[in-house]
Short mmCIF file of C-alpha atoms and ligand atoms in Angstrom, two decimals:
data_model
loop_
_atom_site.label_atom_id
_atom_site.label_comp_id
_atom_site.label_asym_id
_atom_site.label_seq_id
_atom_site.Cartn_x
_atom_site.Cartn_y
_atom_site.Cartn_z
CA MET A 1 17.10 18.48 -22.84
CA SER A 2 13.37 18.48 -23.20
CA ARG A 3 13.25 14.70 -23.65
CA ILE A 4 14.18 12.83 -20.47
CA LEU A 5 13.94 9.22 -19.44
CA ILE A 6 13.48 8.63 -15.71
CA ARG A 7 14.54 5.08 -14.95
CA GLY A 8 14.28 2.64 -12.13
CA GLY A 9 12.20 4.52 -9.57
CA THR A 10 9.16 3.35 -7.63
CA LEU A 11 6.07 5.12 -8.87
CA TYR A 12 3.34 5.92 -6.33
CA ASP A 13 -0.16 6.66 -7.57
CA PRO A 14 -2.11 7.88 -4.53
CA LYS A 15 -5.42 8.08 -6.36
CA LYS A 16 -5.26 4.44 -7.42
CA ARG A 17 -3.36 3.35 -4.29
CA THR A 18 -0.78 1.51 -6.41
CA GLU A 19 3.00 1.47 -6.36
CA GLY A 20 5.47 -0.24 -8.65
CA ARG A 21 8.71 0.02 -10.57
CA TYR A 22 8.21 2.03 -13.73
CA ASP A 23 10.20 4.06 -16.22
CA LEU A 24 8.82 7.43 -17.31
CA LEU A 25 9.47 9.17 -20.59
CA ILE A 26 9.07 12.94 -20.48
CA ASP A 27 8.85 15.08 -23.60
CA LYS A 28 7.96 18.75 -24.09
CA GLY A 29 6.80 19.09 -20.51
CA ARG A 30 4.51 16.06 -20.50
CA ILE A 31 4.64 12.43 -19.47
CA VAL A 32 4.48 10.62 -22.79
CA LYS A 33 5.08 7.04 -21.72
CA ILE A 34 4.89 4.97 -18.55
CA SER A 35 6.19 1.41 -18.86
CA ASP A 36 8.05 -1.18 -16.81
CA GLN A 37 10.98 -0.87 -19.22
CA ILE A 38 11.78 1.92 -21.65
CA PRO A 39 15.07 1.56 -23.59
CA SER A 40 17.64 4.29 -22.96
CA THR A 41 17.83 4.98 -26.68
CA GLU A 42 14.43 6.71 -26.36
CA ALA A 43 15.90 9.89 -24.89
CA PRO A 44 19.17 11.82 -24.99
CA THR A 45 19.05 12.28 -21.20
CA VAL A 46 18.60 9.39 -18.80
CA LEU A 47 18.08 10.01 -15.12
CA ASN A 48 18.73 6.96 -13.01
CA VAL A 49 16.58 7.10 -9.90
CA LYS A 50 16.88 3.60 -8.54
CA GLY A 51 15.84 3.55 -4.90
CA LEU A 52 13.84 6.76 -5.12
CA ALA A 53 10.10 7.17 -4.72
CA ILE A 54 8.34 9.03 -7.53
CA PHE A 55 5.33 11.01 -6.33
CA PRO A 56 3.05 13.40 -8.18
CA GLY A 57 4.46 16.91 -7.64
CA PHE A 58 3.38 18.44 -4.34
CA ILE A 59 0.97 21.39 -4.27
CA ASP A 60 0.75 23.93 -1.42
CA LEU A 61 -2.45 25.95 -1.14
CA HIS A 62 -1.11 28.36 1.48
CA ALA A 63 2.26 30.14 1.69
CA HIS A 64 3.56 33.65 2.32
CA PHE A 65 6.37 34.69 -0.03
CA ARG A 66 6.24 38.34 1.16
CA GLU A 67 6.73 39.93 -2.27
CA PRO A 68 5.91 42.73 -2.85
CA GLY A 69 6.90 44.76 0.18
CA GLU A 70 8.85 42.58 2.59
CA GLU A 71 11.53 41.09 0.37
CA HIS A 72 13.99 41.08 3.26
CA LYS A 73 11.93 38.19 4.74
CA GLU A 74 11.27 36.28 1.50
CA ASP A 75 10.71 36.99 -2.15
CA LEU A 76 9.14 35.04 -4.95
CA GLU A 77 12.53 33.66 -5.96
CA SER A 78 13.75 32.50 -2.53
CA GLY A 79 10.26 31.20 -1.75
CA SER A 80 10.12 29.28 -5.03
CA ARG A 81 13.56 27.79 -4.47
CA SER A 82 12.57 26.66 -0.96
CA ALA A 83 9.42 25.16 -2.44
CA LEU A 84 11.39 23.25 -5.10
CA ALA A 85 13.71 21.85 -2.43
CA GLY A 86 10.60 20.70 -0.60
CA GLY A 87 9.22 18.95 -3.67
CA PHE A 88 6.50 21.53 -4.39
CA VAL A 89 5.69 22.28 -8.01
CA ALA A 90 2.86 24.76 -7.39
CA VAL A 91 2.27 27.16 -4.51
CA CYS A 92 -0.57 29.54 -3.74
CA VAL A 93 0.86 32.81 -2.45
CA MET A 94 -1.25 34.69 0.07
CA PRO A 95 -2.18 38.31 -0.57
CA ASN A 96 -1.20 39.92 2.76
CA THR A 97 1.77 41.58 1.07
CA ARG A 98 2.56 45.31 1.00
CA PRO A 99 0.56 46.43 -0.86
CA PRO A 100 -1.91 43.56 -0.64
CA LEU A 101 -2.80 41.62 -3.80
CA SER A 102 -6.13 43.31 -4.13
CA ASP A 103 -6.41 44.39 -7.75
CA ARG A 104 -5.75 43.21 -11.28
CA SER A 105 -2.33 44.84 -11.70
CA ARG A 106 -0.94 43.29 -8.52
CA ILE A 107 -2.12 39.84 -9.58
CA GLU A 108 -0.54 40.44 -12.99
CA TYR A 109 2.71 41.39 -11.25
CA ILE A 110 2.88 37.99 -9.51
CA ARG A 111 2.13 36.18 -12.76
CA SER A 112 4.84 38.16 -14.57
CA ARG A 113 7.38 37.27 -11.88
CA GLU A 114 6.41 33.62 -12.24
CA GLU A 115 7.14 33.84 -15.99
CA GLU A 116 10.45 35.58 -15.34
CA LEU A 117 11.66 33.11 -12.70
CA ARG A 118 10.55 29.92 -14.43
CA LEU A 119 10.85 27.87 -11.25
CA ILE A 120 7.53 26.68 -9.78
CA LYS A 121 3.95 27.58 -10.62
CA ILE A 122 3.20 30.63 -8.47
CA LEU A 123 -0.54 30.90 -8.00
CA PRO A 124 -1.67 34.24 -6.59
CA VAL A 125 -4.54 34.45 -4.13
CA GLY A 126 -6.33 37.81 -4.33
CA THR A 127 -7.87 39.59 -1.35
CA ILE A 128 -11.58 39.33 -0.64
CA THR A 129 -11.83 42.99 0.38
CA LYS A 130 -10.17 46.08 -1.08
CA GLU A 131 -6.72 46.57 0.44
CA ARG A 132 -7.60 43.72 2.82
CA VAL A 133 -9.18 46.11 5.30
CA GLY A 134 -12.55 44.38 5.44
CA LYS A 135 -14.71 47.30 4.29
CA GLU A 136 -15.56 46.79 0.64
CA LEU A 137 -15.51 43.85 -1.75
CA ALA A 138 -12.45 43.82 -4.06
CA GLU A 139 -12.78 43.37 -7.84
CA LEU A 140 -12.85 39.58 -7.67
CA LEU A 141 -13.78 38.99 -11.30
CA GLU A 142 -10.97 41.20 -12.64
CA MET A 143 -8.48 39.46 -10.40
CA ARG A 144 -9.76 36.07 -11.47
CA ASP A 145 -9.28 37.08 -15.12
CA ALA A 146 -5.73 38.20 -14.31
CA GLY A 147 -4.89 34.80 -12.83
CA ALA A 148 -5.98 34.76 -9.18
CA VAL A 149 -6.90 31.19 -8.20
CA ALA A 150 -8.70 31.92 -4.90
CA PHE A 151 -9.59 34.82 -2.61
CA SER A 152 -8.67 35.41 1.00
CA ASP A 153 -8.05 38.16 3.56
CA ASP A 154 -5.70 35.67 5.26
CA GLY A 155 -4.33 36.91 8.53
CA ALA A 156 -7.71 38.48 9.14
CA TRP A 157 -11.25 37.10 9.22
CA VAL A 158 -13.83 38.95 7.12
CA ALA A 159 -15.85 40.04 10.14
CA ASP A 160 -18.54 41.77 8.06
CA GLY A 161 -21.03 38.98 7.41
CA ALA A 162 -22.75 40.74 4.51
CA LEU A 163 -19.41 41.10 2.69
CA MET A 164 -18.58 37.46 3.23
CA ARG A 165 -22.03 36.46 1.98
CA HIS A 166 -21.50 38.53 -1.14
CA ALA A 167 -18.03 37.03 -1.73
CA LEU A 168 -19.43 33.51 -1.41
CA GLU A 169 -22.19 34.35 -3.89
CA TYR A 170 -19.48 35.46 -6.34
CA SER A 171 -17.45 32.31 -5.78
CA ARG A 172 -20.16 30.26 -7.49
CA TRP A 173 -19.48 31.72 -10.90
CA LEU A 174 -15.82 32.59 -10.33
CA HIS A 175 -15.15 28.88 -9.84
CA ALA A 176 -12.65 29.89 -7.17
CA PRO A 177 -12.83 29.26 -3.45
CA ILE A 178 -13.19 31.91 -0.77
CA VAL A 179 -10.51 31.06 1.77
CA SER A 180 -11.31 31.97 5.35
CA HIS A 181 -8.82 32.67 8.11
CA ALA A 182 -11.45 31.75 10.65
CA GLU A 183 -10.71 33.49 13.93
CA ASP A 184 -13.10 36.04 15.44
CA PRO A 185 -10.67 38.77 16.57
CA THR A 186 -12.96 39.95 19.36
CA LEU A 187 -12.56 36.52 20.95
CA ALA A 188 -8.90 36.01 20.00
CA ARG A 189 -6.92 38.78 21.64
CA GLY A 190 -4.20 36.59 23.14
CA VAL A 191 -0.99 35.05 21.82
CA MET A 192 -1.51 31.31 22.31
CA HIS A 193 -4.20 28.69 22.82
CA GLU A 194 -6.32 29.37 25.89
CA GLY A 195 -5.96 26.42 28.25
CA GLU A 196 -3.92 24.92 31.02
CA VAL A 197 -0.57 25.91 29.51
CA SER A 198 -1.57 29.54 28.91
CA ASP A 199 -2.72 29.68 32.54
CA VAL A 200 0.63 28.40 33.77
CA LEU A 201 2.61 30.72 31.51
CA GLY A 202 0.40 33.68 32.36
CA LEU A 203 -0.20 34.46 28.68
CA LYS A 204 -3.50 35.62 27.27
CA GLY A 205 -5.22 33.01 25.17
CA ARG A 206 -6.96 32.57 21.85
CA PRO A 207 -9.69 30.06 22.75
CA ARG A 208 -11.16 27.42 20.44
CA ILE A 209 -14.42 29.32 20.47
CA SER A 210 -12.81 32.19 18.49
CA GLU A 211 -12.18 29.71 15.67
CA ASP A 212 -15.40 27.78 16.07
CA VAL A 213 -17.79 30.75 15.84
CA ALA A 214 -15.96 32.01 12.76
CA VAL A 215 -16.10 28.60 11.09
CA PHE A 216 -19.75 28.23 12.08
CA ARG A 217 -20.73 31.55 10.51
CA ASP A 218 -18.76 30.92 7.33
CA LEU A 219 -20.27 27.46 6.92
CA ALA A 220 -23.76 28.91 7.42
CA LEU A 221 -23.11 31.54 4.74
CA ALA A 222 -21.69 28.92 2.38
CA GLU A 223 -24.80 26.83 2.93
CA LEU A 224 -27.10 29.80 2.33
CA THR A 225 -25.36 30.97 -0.84
CA GLY A 226 -24.23 27.67 -2.29
CA GLY A 227 -20.81 29.33 -2.49
CA TYR A 228 -17.48 27.62 -2.26
CA LEU A 229 -15.73 27.97 1.10
CA HIS A 230 -12.22 26.77 1.92
CA VAL A 231 -11.30 26.87 5.61
CA ALA A 232 -7.60 27.64 6.08
CA HIS A 233 -5.45 26.04 8.80
CA VAL A 234 -8.10 24.28 10.91
CA SER A 235 -6.72 23.94 14.44
CA SER A 236 -9.55 23.07 16.85
CA TYR A 237 -11.23 19.70 17.19
CA SER A 238 -14.60 21.38 17.41
CA ALA A 239 -14.08 23.33 14.17
CA ALA A 240 -13.19 20.04 12.45
CA ARG A 241 -16.46 18.60 13.73
CA LEU A 242 -18.44 21.56 12.35
CA ILE A 243 -16.84 21.04 8.95
CA GLN A 244 -17.64 17.34 9.07
CA GLU A 245 -21.32 18.06 9.80
CA ALA A 246 -21.48 20.67 7.04
CA LYS A 247 -19.96 18.26 4.52
CA GLN A 248 -22.57 15.69 5.51
CA ARG A 249 -25.27 18.27 4.75
CA GLY A 250 -23.75 18.87 1.32
CA VAL A 251 -22.22 22.30 1.99
CA HIS A 252 -19.57 23.11 -0.59
CA VAL A 253 -16.61 23.32 1.79
CA THR A 254 -13.01 22.12 1.78
CA ALA A 255 -10.41 22.51 4.50
CA GLU A 256 -6.71 22.44 5.17
CA VAL A 257 -4.41 21.69 8.11
CA THR A 258 -0.78 22.72 8.58
CA PRO A 259 2.19 20.46 9.37
CA HIS A 260 2.66 22.32 12.66
CA HIS A 261 -0.89 21.78 13.87
CA LEU A 262 -0.49 18.09 13.04
CA THR A 263 2.83 17.65 14.82
CA PHE A 264 2.98 20.13 17.73
CA THR A 265 0.78 21.14 20.67
CA ASP A 266 0.69 24.13 23.03
CA GLU A 267 3.01 22.18 25.38
CA ARG A 268 5.84 23.37 23.11
CA LEU A 269 5.24 26.97 24.18
CA ARG A 270 6.64 26.19 27.61
CA SER A 271 10.03 26.66 25.92
CA PHE A 272 9.07 30.30 25.20
CA ASP A 273 10.42 29.80 21.66
CA THR A 274 8.47 32.43 19.69
CA CYS A 275 8.71 30.22 16.58
CA TYR A 276 5.79 28.33 18.11
CA LYS A 277 3.65 31.45 18.06
CA VAL A 278 1.25 30.94 15.15
CA ASN A 279 -2.31 31.95 14.26
CA PRO A 280 -4.50 30.09 14.84
CA PRO A 281 -2.47 28.79 17.77
CA LEU A 282 -1.11 25.31 18.45
CA ARG A 283 -3.75 23.66 20.59
CA GLU A 284 -3.95 20.54 22.76
CA GLU A 285 -3.25 16.87 22.13
CA GLN A 286 -6.97 16.14 21.70
CA ASP A 287 -7.08 18.73 18.92
CA ARG A 288 -3.99 17.33 17.23
CA ARG A 289 -5.47 13.83 17.31
CA ALA A 290 -8.82 15.06 16.00
CA LEU A 291 -7.08 16.86 13.12
CA ILE A 292 -5.28 13.64 12.20
CA GLU A 293 -8.59 11.75 12.26
CA ALA A 294 -10.24 14.48 10.17
CA LEU A 295 -7.44 14.21 7.62
CA LYS A 296 -7.78 10.43 7.44
CA GLU A 297 -11.55 10.62 7.03
CA GLY A 298 -11.34 13.30 4.35
CA VAL A 299 -13.08 15.92 6.51
CA ILE A 300 -9.88 17.92 6.10
CA ASP A 301 -8.84 17.66 2.47
CA VAL A 302 -5.30 18.94 2.27
CA VAL A 303 -2.11 19.78 4.11
CA ALA A 304 -0.98 23.35 3.44
CA THR A 305 2.21 24.76 4.94
CA ASP A 306 1.27 28.34 5.91
CA HIS A 307 5.00 28.99 5.37
CA ALA A 308 5.37 32.37 7.08
CA PRO A 309 8.86 33.93 7.06
CA HIS A 310 9.85 36.50 9.68
CA THR A 311 13.23 38.01 10.57
CA ASP A 312 15.24 36.85 13.58
CA PHE A 313 14.98 40.38 14.91
CA GLU A 314 11.17 40.19 14.99
CA LYS A 315 11.08 36.68 16.41
CA GLU A 316 13.59 37.61 19.12
CA ALA A 317 10.98 39.95 20.59
CA ASP A 318 8.92 38.69 23.53
CA PHE A 319 5.84 36.56 23.09
CA LEU A 320 3.49 39.52 23.03
CA GLN A 321 5.39 41.41 20.32
CA ALA A 322 6.70 38.65 18.05
CA PRO A 323 4.72 38.22 14.81
CA PRO A 324 2.90 34.89 14.34
CA GLY A 325 4.09 32.25 11.89
CA MET A 326 6.83 29.75 11.09
CA ILE A 327 8.55 28.64 7.91
CA GLY A 328 8.49 25.05 6.68
CA ILE A 329 7.77 24.58 2.98
CA GLN A 330 11.25 23.08 2.44
CA TRP A 331 10.79 20.22 4.95
CA ALA A 332 7.00 19.90 5.18
CA PHE A 333 7.11 16.44 3.65
CA ALA A 334 10.05 15.28 5.80
CA GLN A 335 8.42 16.67 8.94
CA LEU A 336 5.16 14.84 8.26
CA TYR A 337 6.86 11.68 7.08
CA THR A 338 9.12 11.56 10.14
CA PHE A 339 6.62 12.53 12.83
CA LEU A 340 3.37 11.06 11.45
CA VAL A 341 4.03 8.35 8.87
CA LEU A 342 7.01 6.64 10.51
CA THR A 343 5.28 6.75 13.90
CA GLY A 344 2.27 5.02 12.37
CA GLU A 345 -0.20 7.84 13.04
CA VAL A 346 -0.89 8.50 9.35
CA ASP A 347 -0.25 6.25 6.37
CA LEU A 348 1.82 7.47 3.44
CA TRP A 349 -1.18 7.38 1.09
CA THR A 350 -3.20 9.78 3.24
CA LEU A 351 -0.26 12.17 3.31
CA LEU A 352 0.19 11.93 -0.47
CA ASP A 353 -3.53 12.53 -1.08
CA ALA A 354 -3.29 15.70 0.97
CA LEU A 355 -0.27 17.00 -0.95
CA THR A 356 -1.11 16.00 -4.51
CA TRP A 357 -4.44 15.30 -6.22
CA LYS A 358 -6.67 16.74 -3.51
CA PRO A 359 -5.17 20.26 -3.64
CA ALA A 360 -5.10 19.91 -7.44
CA LYS A 361 -8.83 19.24 -7.41
CA ILE A 362 -9.50 22.32 -5.27
CA LEU A 363 -7.55 24.39 -7.81
CA GLY A 364 -9.58 22.93 -10.66
CA GLU A 365 -6.45 21.35 -12.18
CA PRO A 366 -7.39 17.66 -12.53
CA GLN A 367 -4.20 16.81 -14.43
CA TRP A 368 -1.96 17.96 -11.61
CA GLY A 369 -1.31 15.69 -8.67
CA GLN A 370 -1.47 12.57 -10.83
CA ILE A 371 1.00 10.66 -12.95
CA GLU A 372 -0.63 9.62 -16.23
CA GLU A 373 0.44 9.50 -19.87
CA GLY A 374 -0.43 12.80 -21.51
CA TYR A 375 -0.48 14.75 -18.23
CA PRO A 376 1.98 17.57 -17.39
CA ALA A 377 5.20 16.21 -15.90
CA HIS A 378 4.96 17.50 -12.34
CA LEU A 379 6.97 15.08 -10.20
CA THR A 380 8.63 14.86 -6.79
CA LEU A 381 11.43 12.30 -6.37
CA VAL A 382 12.20 11.41 -2.78
CA ASP A 383 14.74 9.25 -0.98
CA LEU A 384 12.57 7.87 1.83
CA GLN A 385 15.53 6.26 3.61
CA HIS A 386 17.74 9.32 3.79
CA GLU A 387 18.16 10.81 7.24
CA TRP A 388 19.30 14.38 7.63
CA VAL A 389 19.57 17.13 10.19
CA LEU A 390 17.85 20.45 9.63
CA GLU A 391 20.75 22.88 9.85
CA GLU A 392 20.59 26.59 9.20
CA ARG A 393 23.01 26.37 6.27
CA ARG A 394 20.55 24.14 4.42
CA ILE A 395 17.67 26.61 4.66
CA LEU A 396 16.88 28.29 1.34
CA SER A 397 14.34 30.70 2.79
CA LYS A 398 15.61 34.17 3.64
CA SER A 399 14.17 33.65 7.12
CA LYS A 400 15.07 31.02 9.68
CA ASN A 401 12.04 31.03 11.98
CA THR A 402 11.54 27.34 12.55
CA PRO A 403 11.59 25.46 15.85
CA LEU A 404 12.95 22.38 14.07
CA LEU A 405 16.60 23.49 13.81
CA GLY A 406 18.86 20.63 14.85
CA GLU A 407 16.06 18.10 14.41
CA LYS A 408 16.74 14.79 12.67
CA LEU A 409 14.33 14.17 9.79
CA ARG A 410 13.80 11.35 7.33
CA GLY A 411 12.80 11.72 3.70
CA TRP A 412 14.93 13.82 1.38
CA VAL A 413 13.67 15.32 -1.85
CA ARG A 414 16.32 14.76 -4.54
CA TRP A 415 14.62 16.06 -7.65
CA THR A 416 11.57 18.16 -8.42
CA MET A 417 10.20 18.35 -11.95
CA VAL A 418 7.90 21.18 -12.97
CA ALA A 419 6.27 20.71 -16.37
CA GLY A 420 9.21 18.63 -17.57
CA LYS A 421 11.86 21.01 -16.18
CA LEU A 422 14.11 19.14 -13.78
CA PHE A 423 15.58 20.71 -10.64
CA SER A 424 18.23 18.99 -8.54
CA VAL A 425 17.91 19.77 -4.86
CA ASP A 426 21.68 19.38 -4.44
CA ASP A 427 22.17 22.11 -7.04
CA LEU A 428 19.61 24.34 -5.34
CA LEU A 429 21.50 23.99 -2.08
CA GLY A 430 24.74 24.81 -3.91
ZN1 ZN B 501 -4.16 32.53 8.11
#
C-alpha cells in the first residue's frame, strides 16, 4: 500500500501560481513522479480523484489539543483526527496544557504520542517561561533538542521585557520563533473588543491599544536583538500597521491571523453567544478589512486556527465567566473558502499561500507546503463544489464550541495524505 497512484485531479501549486490536470505517483512517503498521464500499471493502488483539487497539505501553526491535563476537552488523538478531516497534515500544539509544555520531558511526551498515533505531524511549542508563569526563562535549548519547533506563553503575554529580550536573543541560534500572544493584561481586563458594541452591551472591553502596545514592544525587542518574533492572532488594524512598518525596516517578524478574525466582527456578540468570546477579541469591520489587506500584501504571513476546545458546561456560563476560544480546525478551509474566497474578498491563491508553503517556511521545512518530485507526500484533496451543513454529528473534536453550527459551507476535504499515508475523511467520520 505504500505505492499509490493519484489520478485525474487538478493540481494547484500556490508558489508557482499554476494549476493543471496531473497524475501523482507516491512511493515510500514521497512524491516520485508528477506527469499528465501515468499508467495505472505503475502502482498496485489507484485513487481516482477526478473533479478534486489537489493542494499541498495544510499546516496550522496554532492549535490547542489540551493534552496533557484536559483530555475531556480534546486530546492529541481527537485533535489530530479533526485536523485530518480539515486537510491539515501538520499542527503546532500550544503549551498551555496542564502541566504546561515547559521542559524536555513534556516535549518528548508529545513527540512520543505523535509516534504512537501515526496520524498527523504534531509539532510541540514549548513555553518561553518556566511553567508559563512569566518569571524565569525555560530551558529553550533543551526543549528545542527534544523537538519543540517554537516557543510561546500563549494565552499570556510575557510582560517582563527583560525576559522577552532574552528569549528573542536565544531565538537567533535556536532557529525557532518566539511566538507572542500580544495583549497587555493591564489594558485588557474586559471580555470583548472595546467599542460601540461593548458600550451597548454594557460589557467591559479589551481595547486595540492593549494589543498595539504589546506588539510595539515585542517588535522593538526583536529589532534590538535581531531575534525572530512571530505575532500570534493579529486582530487590530493598528497592530497590522505596526508589523508592516517593522517588516519594511527589516525586523525579523512574521504574523498570523485566525479564520474567526477574518470572518467575524464584534457585531456577532450582540447574540450573547459565548462561542464568540475569544482572545484577542473580535474587533470591528475596519479591523477585519485591514487584516484581509494585510494577508493579501504579505504583512500577515499565515492563517492559523487557534482551535481552542472548551466544554459546553464552561461555554454555557455567562460572558464574564466563559473561557475564551472557539474550535474550527476541521472546517477552517471551508469557512475561509465560503466566506472570503467565494465572496471575492480573497483569492484562492492567497488563502493557499497562508495555509501551505508560508507556514512551512516559518517552520524551516521548505519541502512541506509544496508539491514537487522528491518531496514528502503531504497532500490535501478537496471537492470545491461540495456544499455541506456543519452539524454536531460531523464534529470530530471532543468539544462543540463553534458559532457555525447549522451554517452552510462549501469546500469538502475528501482525502488527506501525510507522508504518503492516505486518510479518507468519510472513514474518519465513520
Ligand atoms: Zn493566544
